[in-house]
Amino acid sequence: MTSISRRAVLAATAGAGASTIAGVTFASPASADADCRPGTGVRWSDVKRQLAAVNPQVSAPIQKVVTNKYSPGMLLGNGDIGVVVGDSSATQQTFHFGKSDFWGNNRKTTSPLVWQNSILPVGALTVSVPGATAAATGYSMVTDIGTAQVTTVLPLTNGTLTLTSWTADHDNVLITEIASAHGDPDLTLSASVVLPNDPAYPSATGATGGALWLTRQNNAVGYGDVSYKASVASATVLMDGSLADGTFVLPGGCKAVLLTAFRSHGQDLSDPAPAPTPNDLRDQAIAAVTSIRDHWLREARAVHRSFWTDFWTRSSVVLGDSQLEAFYFNAQYVLGSATRVGVHNPPSLWAAWTTNDTPNWGGRYFLNYNEEALYYGAFSSNHADLSEPYRRMILNEVAWQRNTTHGAGYQGTAFQRSLPPFHLYQTPPAPIPVAAAKDYKKLPADQKSNGTFGALPLIWHWEYTRDRDYLRDELYPLLKELDAFWRDFAVWDGTRWVFQHTSAHEGGDDTNPNLDLGFARKVANTLLDTSVVLGVDADLRPVWRDFLAKLSAYPTGTYNGVTVFYTGEVINNPGVPDTFEPGNQPINMEGVIFPGEQCSIGGDPMLLQYAVNSLTQMNSWGVTPGGNSNNGFCKEFVIAARVGWPAEDLLQKLKAAIAHLWRPTNNTVFQGGGGVETTGTTEALNSMLMQSEDGVIRVFPCWPAARDASFTLLAKGGFLVSAEQRRGAVDHIRLHSRASGEVTLQLPWKSGSGGRLTFRTVAGRTYNITPKGRWDEDAQ
């Protein structure tokens, strides 16, 4: 490895007390800046201006808010409750409620009746002015993503109403502040709770003590086979007033506050503990919401403001392009609204933004990419904490998946394709022994990659945070389970290890998919690294190395005269019969490039060329019919960034895909194959700005030299990195070390391969790396 000479200067943030050790200069932290977040150096005032420029806003009511897919309505949430805001009428506003733990079955068809595990909606609240007529102009809705609130202006012929809504972050409460314009007449407003019209779920509405309430139960008894019993309730009150008859008077020029509290409960039917009834939950919600006073509201506003200021200043990007920033920041807003640390259930396909009783695919957790993709950009954006509920669900699920795997005669753990969260509410089963005979048909799924796919966010959590306690207690045991399965599932054909009877796409019986080969390598390579960190399993390291050395090569072939990655060595799938799939999603590179992360810029030149060839020949860029615009949006652009696709062309292709799939009503990307996972394409932009694969941090590795940009992002190893490119040049790199350790930087101050600088860091220290002086890449 080459390194920079001592004539290049590594200087810390300016300040007193600087010292020099072996040519490396560092200093005490500079004095605090109230607007600048310690550690990240991100200024809230700067980020706030960016966010204000990309807020979703409409000048007409949003249509088709109620859907069985990802709603086009405006979104609010605190990771447990989800609120979709939108109504087709210009004289009222509706708030559709979801709760992360309200699951059951939905009816997929009515004849014959088919049930599937599903997340269910709670109900809705509509605020209106009975008999009002909308004015010809003036309607507006806007989501302020910086402060996470939706403001609706309802212009009426007899006045104007402004409704501002947000979800509390320390309790499950929706706050809606309603104001009329100065000089307007008194208005009589109506508030009504609305239930989905489905008799399958026991439901009720009513008014008690000045509060409007609703209750719902799932269909655990009498419908389907769900063993999870769930109930939910909401209660809505007029602060300092009454909704006894569902109406209230808003004097002209005055304000009123509607508060809606949610309470829910879920448990397995086998749990002997008494469960609260829907009426119990109703009473709890009423008691909670009627106790709210001004001091609670002030605290809620402060907590809300603090959470979102913290969220937005953990990282930053300046892309110099309004379309890209609109996508990026609104995707980040979805992430921050959909999941939070400590929430019992992680977000599933639609998160808690369900608006009818038959959400597509049940809104379940799909482990063959949808569920993981939400987190693709979370770690490099310095939001590793938000994956906590997901990590907990995967770890909890192992006990059941292990037993299914053992029952099929295999060691370790494989995973099924999709899950509801019901096992989170059950006592894990005792392990069973491995059956004497192997039967691959009894394994949890045809896609044997699901278990490792599910573990990827857990691996990233270690790679980005370097949390050794987490590695020892949670991740490492899971990796051992996955490795045991991969090595037992592999078949020796006399010269190499082969994966048979697995599936690249759903429904196949394939040999050696790229997914399986890359994911098995990811597990073994991670074990090799982490066993050294923990000082364990030295005897297994030769076993892992031997397995890697003899594992089948990634399947390739010739297409239009160039070598490309095949989806699998043999594809036996009536739905997708070909080994190479132009126009489809790039499953042929998910194992080797991303999210398998076995090759990237600076890696094996031959594999990188195969990837570029494959991207060229597939022409899968999210703008044509097929898998590239159905499930591919979260895949093709990250893969292209990781292999160094020409940067300006990649940006233009990403912009075209965003435009093709864009929904201006809430500034989200919608693709036919799923929901909130489109958030994950933020990793494509993060990877264009910075990559930290194979132990090397690269700044602007795939960013056009002609475009100015800057970033503060988290690199693997626990390094928060900041850099700015202006007129094609990088002035300096700022690096904040969160965990003591060695760091290697690919320096951006020489054309071609450039030079590398390697040095040890101390946790909590901030370093500035500059091109001062002349350096020689051959110096040691």
PDB file of C-alpha atoms in Angstrom, residues 379 383-388 391 455-468 470-471 474-475 714 716-718:
ATOM      1  CA  PHE A 379     -26.302   3.882   7.642  1.00  0.00           C
ATOM      2  CA  HIS A 383     -29.112   6.954  10.970  1.00  0.00           C
ATOM      3  CA  ALA A 384     -27.983   3.486  12.017  1.00  0.00           C
ATOM      4  CA  ASP A 385     -30.128   3.749  15.152  1.00  0.00           C
ATOM      5  CA  LEU A 386     -33.352   3.745  13.126  1.00  0.00           C
ATOM      6  CA  SER A 387     -32.828   0.105  12.126  1.00  0.00           C
ATOM      7  CA  GLU A 388     -33.134  -1.017  15.764  1.00  0.00           C
ATOM      8  CA  ARG A 391     -32.704  -5.751  13.872  1.00  0.00           C
ATOM      9  CA  ALA A 455     -29.088  -9.925   8.054  1.00  0.00           C
ATOM     10  CA  LEU A 456     -27.510  -7.274   5.840  1.00  0.00           C
ATOM     11  CA  PRO A 457     -28.772  -4.271   7.862  1.00  0.00           C
ATOM     12  CA  LEU A 458     -27.467  -6.021  10.975  1.00  0.00           C
ATOM     13  CA  ILE A 459     -24.055  -6.446   9.355  1.00  0.00           C
ATOM     14  CA  TRP A 460     -24.049  -2.811   8.272  1.00  0.00           C
ATOM     15  CA  HIS A 461     -24.868  -1.734  11.796  1.00  0.00           C
ATOM     16  CA  TRP A 462     -21.602  -3.279  12.955  1.00  0.00           C
ATOM     17  CA  GLU A 463     -19.587  -2.049   9.977  1.00  0.00           C
ATOM     18  CA  TYR A 464     -20.718   1.558  10.401  1.00  0.00           C
ATOM     19  CA  THR A 465     -20.847   1.815  14.208  1.00  0.00           C
ATOM     20  CA  ARG A 466     -18.145  -0.654  15.383  1.00  0.00           C
ATOM     21  CA  ASP A 467     -20.262  -1.488  18.404  1.00  0.00           C
ATOM     22  CA  ARG A 468     -18.353  -4.465  19.849  1.00  0.00           C
ATOM     23  CA  TYR A 470     -23.571  -5.603  19.677  1.00  0.00           C
ATOM     24  CA  LEU A 471     -21.179  -7.631  17.524  1.00  0.00           C
ATOM     25  CA  GLU A 474     -26.217 -10.181  18.606  1.00  0.00           C
ATOM     26  CA  LEU A 475     -24.583 -10.158  15.189  1.00  0.00           C
ATOM     27  CA  LEU A 714     -20.828   8.154   7.828  1.00  0.00           C
ATOM     28  CA  LYS A 716     -17.670   2.183   7.603  1.00  0.00           C
ATOM     29  CA  GLY A 717     -15.393   2.015  10.595  1.00  0.00           C
ATOM     30  CA  GLY A 718     -17.348   4.715  12.425  1.00  0.00           C
TER      31      GLY A 718
END
